[in-house]
Amino acid sequence: MDKYIIEAADVMAAYEDSKELALKGISLTVREGKRTAFIGRNGAGKSTFFLCLNGIQRICGGSLKILGKEISYDKKSLLNLRKNVGLVFQDPDKQLFMASVRQEISFGPMNLGILEKEVATKVDTIMDKLEITHLKNKPTHALSGGQKKQVTIADVLVMEPRIIIMDEPQAYLDGYYEGKVLELMNMMSGAGITILLATHDMDFALAWAEDVIYIEDGMCLFCGDAQEFFYSYMPEMDLKVKRPHVVTLRDILLKKGMVDETFMPKNMEEISEVLK
C-alpha cells in the first residue's frame, strides 16, 4: 500500500503583498520514495506550492501535511521541516548568501549543531560527488551560473533530507552538468529519497517521472501515474503544455499499425526498438 509523504487538501496561498491567491485550493498527494514531476505553465502555482512545502510561503487556508504532520511555523518546527525538505531554487542567486563555497555548503548542517569535524566530512563528500571540490574556497558571487546551481544542489544534499524539491533543475546547467545532476537524482531516488521537480521538458518528464502532478491556474487538475497522464489524460484535455515528442511518434506508429495501444514508450530508445 502506498504511503503518502505529502498530503495537501484545499491548500490556499496568496502572493506576497497581495490578496490575490496563487494557490486556489490545491489538493494532491505525493507517494513516498517516488519521482514526481510537477507540470504547468509559468505562473500556474508550482513554485508557490514548493515554497509552501519548505515553509517559506505560509498557507492561508486548507491543510498541508508533510511526513504525516500538519505544517506549523514556529522556529523549531520550521528547522525540522527544512532538515527534511530540501529546496533547490530555479535561480541560484536567491539561495546563495555565504562568502565562500565551503561556508555556503557548511551553513545548513552547522545550524543544526552538528560537530564541525562531521560537517567537514559531509561537505567534502558532497563536493566530491558534484565535482566542485576545486571551487571550495571560491567566493560564491564569482561563480558561473552553472557553478552556482551545483552549489545550491550541494546545499540541499548535505542536509540528507527525506524530500528533495528541484525547481527547474536543468536551468543554468550545460549538457555535462545536467547529466551529472540527473545521475545524482537517480542515485537519490534509488536510496529511497522522494524527489519532486518542476519541468517544462515534457519528454524528460515522461522518461524520468513515475508520477505527474499537473497544475493550472492555482489548481491541481491531475495527480497520478505519469504514463496515464501522457497517454490517457493529456489527449482528452486541452492542456496548456506541449505533448512529448515520444507520444507524438508513438501515435504515428499506432496509425500505421506498427504498434498497438498497449505500447506506451517512455523514451526514444523504446521507439527505436520498434523501428529496428
GROMACS .gro file of C-alpha atoms in nm:
model
  276
    1MET     CA    1   0.000   0.000   0.000
    2ASP     CA    2   0.133   0.343  -0.096
    3LYS     CA    3   0.245   0.575   0.181
    4TYR     CA    4   0.191   0.945   0.121
    5ILE     CA    5   0.474   1.169   0.234
    6ILE     CA    6   0.290   1.488   0.132
    7GLU     CA    7  -0.085   1.543   0.164
    8ALA     CA    8  -0.248   1.869   0.056
    9ALA     CA    9  -0.621   1.936   0.094
   10ASP     CA   10  -0.772   2.260  -0.040
   11VAL     CA   11  -0.446   2.448   0.019
   12MET     CA   12  -0.460   2.820  -0.048
   13ALA     CA   13  -0.176   3.073  -0.054
   14ALA     CA   14  -0.162   3.437  -0.156
   15TYR     CA   15   0.105   3.624  -0.349
   16GLU     CA   16   0.336   3.839  -0.135
   17ASP     CA   17   0.186   4.181  -0.055
   18SER     CA   18  -0.132   4.084  -0.238
   19LYS     CA   19  -0.473   3.943  -0.160
   20GLU     CA   20  -0.473   3.758  -0.492
   21LEU     CA   21  -0.449   3.382  -0.446
   22ALA     CA   22  -0.163   3.198  -0.612
   23LEU     CA   23  -0.299   2.863  -0.489
   24LYS     CA   24  -0.676   2.833  -0.506
   25GLY     CA   25  -0.749   2.515  -0.318
   26ILE     CA   26  -0.487   2.264  -0.429
   27SER     CA   27  -0.549   1.903  -0.329
   28LEU     CA   28  -0.290   1.635  -0.405
   29THR     CA   29  -0.079   1.357  -0.260
   30VAL     CA   30   0.284   1.259  -0.317
   31ARG     CA   31   0.389   0.898  -0.277
   32GLU     CA   32   0.692   0.837  -0.058
   33GLY     CA   33   1.009   0.745  -0.245
   34LYS     CA   34   0.868   0.824  -0.588
   35ARG     CA   35   0.993   1.052  -0.864
   36THR     CA   36   0.723   1.314  -0.917
   37ALA     CA   37   0.719   1.577  -1.193
   38PHE     CA   38   0.519   1.897  -1.144
   39ILE     CA   39   0.397   2.027  -1.479
   40GLY     CA   40   0.227   2.352  -1.573
   41ARG     CA   41   0.293   2.685  -1.739
   42ASN     CA   42   0.486   2.968  -1.572
   43GLY     CA   43   0.263   3.129  -1.310
   44ALA     CA   44   0.048   2.818  -1.265
   45GLY     CA   45   0.145   2.787  -0.898
   46LYS     CA   46   0.419   2.521  -0.898
   47SER     CA   47   0.691   2.735  -0.739
   48THR     CA   48   0.449   2.879  -0.483
   49PHE     CA   49   0.347   2.528  -0.379
   50PHE     CA   50   0.713   2.431  -0.344
   51LEU     CA   51   0.771   2.732  -0.115
   52CYS     CA   52   0.477   2.616   0.098
   53LEU     CA   53   0.634   2.271   0.134
   54ASN     CA   54   0.953   2.429   0.271
   55GLY     CA   55   0.769   2.672   0.500
   56ILE     CA   56   0.894   2.983   0.319
   57GLN     CA   57   0.543   3.062   0.198
   58ARG     CA   58   0.263   3.034   0.455
   59ILE     CA   59  -0.063   2.879   0.353
   60CYS     CA   60  -0.377   3.081   0.429
   61GLY     CA   61  -0.628   2.801   0.401
   62GLY     CA   62  -0.667   2.426   0.381
   63SER     CA   63  -0.449   2.151   0.525
   64LEU     CA   64  -0.089   2.061   0.441
   65LYS     CA   65   0.072   1.752   0.595
   66ILE     CA   66   0.435   1.658   0.544
   67LEU     CA   67   0.571   1.333   0.687
   68GLY     CA   68   0.230   1.284   0.847
   69LYS     CA   69   0.238   1.612   1.042
   70GLU     CA   70   0.041   1.929   0.983
   71ILE     CA   71   0.276   2.209   0.887
   72SER     CA   72   0.338   2.477   1.150
   73TYR     CA   73   0.554   2.787   1.157
   74ASP     CA   74   0.724   2.812   1.495
   75LYS     CA   75   1.105   2.819   1.485
   76LYS     CA   76   1.157   2.460   1.600
   77SER     CA   77   0.903   2.320   1.356
   78LEU     CA   78   1.047   2.514   1.062
   79LEU     CA   79   1.401   2.400   1.144
   80ASN     CA   80   1.287   2.036   1.146
   81LEU     CA   81   1.084   2.088   0.829
   82ARG     CA   82   1.380   2.233   0.638
   83LYS     CA   83   1.603   1.950   0.753
   84ASN     CA   84   1.362   1.702   0.596
   85VAL     CA   85   1.250   1.906   0.294
   86GLY     CA   86   1.531   2.047   0.082
   87LEU     CA   87   1.450   2.306  -0.185
   88VAL     CA   88   1.673   2.391  -0.481
   89PHE     CA   89   1.562   2.723  -0.628
   90GLN     CA   90   1.542   2.777  -1.004
   91ASP     CA   91   1.754   3.093  -0.968
   92PRO     CA   92   2.062   3.008  -0.756
   93ASP     CA   93   2.121   3.376  -0.668
   94LYS     CA   94   1.810   3.358  -0.448
   95GLN     CA   95   1.969   3.079  -0.242
   96LEU     CA   96   2.339   3.163  -0.202
   97PHE     CA   97   2.439   3.406   0.072
   98MET     CA   98   2.764   3.291   0.237
   99ALA     CA   99   3.104   3.427   0.130
  100SER     CA  100   3.271   3.108   0.004
  101VAL     CA  101   3.152   2.777  -0.139
  102ARG     CA  102   3.267   2.575   0.163
  103GLN     CA  103   3.099   2.817   0.405
  104GLU     CA  104   2.782   2.805   0.196
  105ILE     CA  105   2.753   2.426   0.196
  106SER     CA  106   2.852   2.404   0.563
  107PHE     CA  107   2.592   2.652   0.685
  108GLY     CA  108   2.293   2.416   0.699
  109PRO     CA  109   2.446   2.130   0.899
  110MET     CA  110   2.634   2.374   1.125
  111ASN     CA  111   2.299   2.539   1.201
  112LEU     CA  112   2.172   2.200   1.318
  113GLY     CA  113   2.452   2.181   1.575
  114ILE     CA  114   2.646   1.902   1.404
  115LEU     CA  115   3.010   1.880   1.511
  116GLU     CA  116   3.246   2.077   1.288
  117LYS     CA  117   3.457   1.771   1.201
  118GLU     CA  118   3.149   1.576   1.091
  119VAL     CA  119   3.026   1.872   0.890
  120ALA     CA  120   3.362   1.897   0.713
  121THR     CA  121   3.343   1.529   0.616
  122LYS     CA  122   2.988   1.566   0.483
  123VAL     CA  123   3.079   1.877   0.285
  124ASP     CA  124   3.389   1.715   0.132
  125THR     CA  125   3.184   1.411   0.028
  126ILE     CA  126   2.913   1.618  -0.140
  127MET     CA  127   3.162   1.843  -0.319
  128ASP     CA  128   3.344   1.537  -0.449
  129LYS     CA  129   3.021   1.380  -0.582
  130LEU     CA  130   2.928   1.701  -0.760
  131GLU     CA  131   3.284   1.756  -0.884
  132ILE     CA  132   3.308   2.103  -0.730
  133THR     CA  133   3.592   2.046  -0.479
  134HIS     CA  134   3.811   2.283  -0.680
  135LEU     CA  135   3.562   2.561  -0.603
  136LYS     CA  136   3.564   2.519  -0.224
  137ASN     CA  137   3.748   2.845  -0.146
  138LYS     CA  138   3.598   3.049  -0.429
  139PRO     CA  139   3.362   3.338  -0.346
  140THR     CA  140   3.004   3.243  -0.430
  141HIS     CA  141   2.945   3.572  -0.614
  142ALA     CA  142   3.231   3.489  -0.853
  143LEU     CA  143   3.083   3.158  -0.970
  144SER     CA  144   2.932   3.099  -1.312
  145GLY     CA  145   2.560   3.026  -1.340
  146GLY     CA  146   2.620   2.653  -1.371
  147GLN     CA  147   2.862   2.650  -1.078
  148LYS     CA  148   2.611   2.838  -0.861
  149LYS     CA  149   2.348   2.579  -0.946
  150GLN     CA  150   2.583   2.298  -0.844
  151VAL     CA  151   2.649   2.467  -0.509
  152THR     CA  152   2.277   2.514  -0.435
  153ILE     CA  153   2.224   2.144  -0.501
  154ALA     CA  154   2.511   2.066  -0.264
  155ASP     CA  155   2.344   2.291  -0.004
  156VAL     CA  156   2.043   2.059  -0.007
  157LEU     CA  157   2.217   1.722  -0.040
  158VAL     CA  158   2.446   1.783   0.257
  159MET     CA  159   2.137   1.804   0.482
  160GLU     CA  160   2.035   1.448   0.385
  161PRO     CA  161   1.663   1.536   0.355
  162ARG     CA  162   1.374   1.291   0.315
  163ILE     CA  163   1.227   1.505   0.036
  164ILE     CA  164   1.420   1.700  -0.228
  165ILE     CA  165   1.242   1.963  -0.436
  166MET     CA  166   1.404   2.092  -0.755
  167ASP     CA  167   1.251   2.388  -0.935
  168GLU     CA  168   1.368   2.358  -1.298
  169PRO     CA  169   1.689   2.166  -1.215
  170GLN     CA  170   1.816   2.191  -1.574
  171ALA     CA  171   1.826   2.573  -1.562
  172TYR     CA  172   2.176   2.730  -1.573
  173LEU     CA  173   2.341   2.393  -1.648
  174ASP     CA  174   2.523   2.283  -1.962
  175GLY     CA  175   2.480   1.932  -2.101
  176TYR     CA  176   2.758   1.778  -1.893
  177TYR     CA  177   2.641   1.908  -1.557
  178GLU     CA  178   2.279   1.840  -1.646
  179GLY     CA  179   2.382   1.477  -1.688
  180LYS     CA  180   2.563   1.481  -1.351
  181VAL     CA  181   2.256   1.622  -1.177
  182LEU     CA  182   2.034   1.357  -1.338
  183GLU     CA  183   2.278   1.089  -1.226
  184LEU     CA  184   2.261   1.221  -0.868
  185MET     CA  185   1.883   1.242  -0.878
  186ASN     CA  186   1.860   0.880  -0.986
  187MET     CA  187   2.105   0.780  -0.713
  188MET     CA  188   1.898   0.965  -0.451
  189SER     CA  189   1.578   0.809  -0.580
  190GLY     CA  190   1.742   0.467  -0.558
  191ALA     CA  191   1.821   0.540  -0.194
  192GLY     CA  192   1.450   0.600  -0.122
  193ILE     CA  193   1.451   0.981  -0.123
  194THR     CA  194   1.132   1.139  -0.254
  195ILE     CA  195   1.215   1.377  -0.540
  196LEU     CA  196   0.983   1.647  -0.669
  197LEU     CA  197   1.077   1.863  -0.963
  198ALA     CA  198   0.917   2.122  -1.185
  199THR     CA  199   0.999   2.099  -1.553
  200HIS     CA  200   0.880   2.233  -1.889
  201ASP     CA  201   1.053   1.947  -2.072
  202MET     CA  202   0.771   1.702  -2.137
  203ASP     CA  203   0.997   1.433  -2.286
  204PHE     CA  204   1.216   1.447  -1.977
  205ALA     CA  205   0.910   1.426  -1.751
  206LEU     CA  206   0.779   1.118  -1.934
  207ALA     CA  207   1.117   0.945  -1.929
  208TRP     CA  208   1.204   1.027  -1.567
  209ALA     CA  209   0.888   1.057  -1.359
  210GLU     CA  210   0.682   0.784  -1.202
  211ASP     CA  211   0.404   1.027  -1.108
  212VAL     CA  212   0.286   1.356  -1.258
  213ILE     CA  213   0.107   1.645  -1.092
  214TYR     CA  214  -0.043   1.894  -1.337
  215ILE     CA  215  -0.117   2.241  -1.202
  216GLU     CA  216  -0.309   2.511  -1.385
  217ASP     CA  217  -0.426   2.848  -1.253
  218GLY     CA  218  -0.350   2.759  -0.891
  219MET     CA  219  -0.537   2.427  -0.901
  220CYS     CA  220  -0.427   2.064  -0.930
  221LEU     CA  221  -0.602   1.908  -1.232
  222PHE     CA  222  -0.418   1.573  -1.233
  223CYS     CA  223  -0.230   1.371  -0.973
  224GLY     CA  224  -0.128   1.019  -1.065
  225ASP     CA  225   0.073   0.785  -1.285
  226ALA     CA  226   0.297   0.953  -1.544
  227GLN     CA  227   0.206   0.724  -1.834
  228GLU     CA  228  -0.163   0.760  -1.754
  229PHE     CA  229  -0.121   1.138  -1.771
  230PHE     CA  230   0.060   1.147  -2.104
  231TYR     CA  231  -0.125   0.866  -2.282
  232SER     CA  232  -0.479   0.885  -2.141
  233TYR     CA  233  -0.549   1.215  -1.965
  234MET     CA  234  -0.350   1.455  -2.183
  235PRO     CA  235  -0.501   1.354  -2.522
  236GLU     CA  236  -0.852   1.412  -2.385
  237MET     CA  237  -0.784   1.756  -2.239
  238ASP     CA  238  -0.692   2.095  -2.385
  239LEU     CA  239  -0.385   2.148  -2.169
  240LYS     CA  240  -0.152   2.448  -2.180
  241VAL     CA  241   0.162   2.236  -2.226
  242LYS     CA  242   0.313   2.062  -2.527
  243ARG     CA  243   0.285   1.689  -2.580
  244PRO     CA  244   0.611   1.490  -2.559
  245HIS     CA  245   0.771   1.409  -2.894
  246VAL     CA  246   0.778   1.044  -2.788
  247VAL     CA  247   0.398   1.040  -2.758
  248THR     CA  248   0.356   1.204  -3.099
  249LEU     CA  249   0.585   0.947  -3.262
  250ARG     CA  250   0.404   0.663  -3.088
  251ASP     CA  251   0.073   0.791  -3.228
  252ILE     CA  252   0.219   0.787  -3.580
  253LEU     CA  253   0.331   0.426  -3.530
  254LEU     CA  254  -0.013   0.343  -3.394
  255LYS     CA  255  -0.187   0.482  -3.705
  256LYS     CA  256   0.048   0.282  -3.928
  257GLY     CA  257  -0.042  -0.034  -3.738
  258MET     CA  258   0.316  -0.088  -3.624
  259VAL     CA  259   0.219  -0.092  -3.254
  260ASP     CA  260  -0.100  -0.130  -3.053
  261GLU     CA  261  -0.248   0.087  -2.778
  262THR     CA  262  -0.067  -0.106  -2.506
  263PHE     CA  263   0.265   0.034  -2.636
  264MET     CA  264   0.337   0.337  -2.415
  265PRO     CA  265   0.707   0.421  -2.453
  266LYS     CA  266   0.884   0.641  -2.200
  267ASN     CA  267   1.176   0.745  -2.420
  268MET     CA  268   1.318   0.748  -2.773
  269GLU     CA  269   1.516   0.429  -2.711
  270GLU     CA  270   1.191   0.235  -2.680
  271ILE     CA  271   1.068   0.392  -3.004
  272SER     CA  272   1.394   0.295  -3.176
  273GLU     CA  273   1.350  -0.069  -3.075
  274VAL     CA  274   1.022  -0.080  -3.270
  275LEU     CA  275   1.181   0.075  -3.580
  276LYS     CA  276   1.467  -0.176  -3.600
   0.00000   0.00000   0.00000
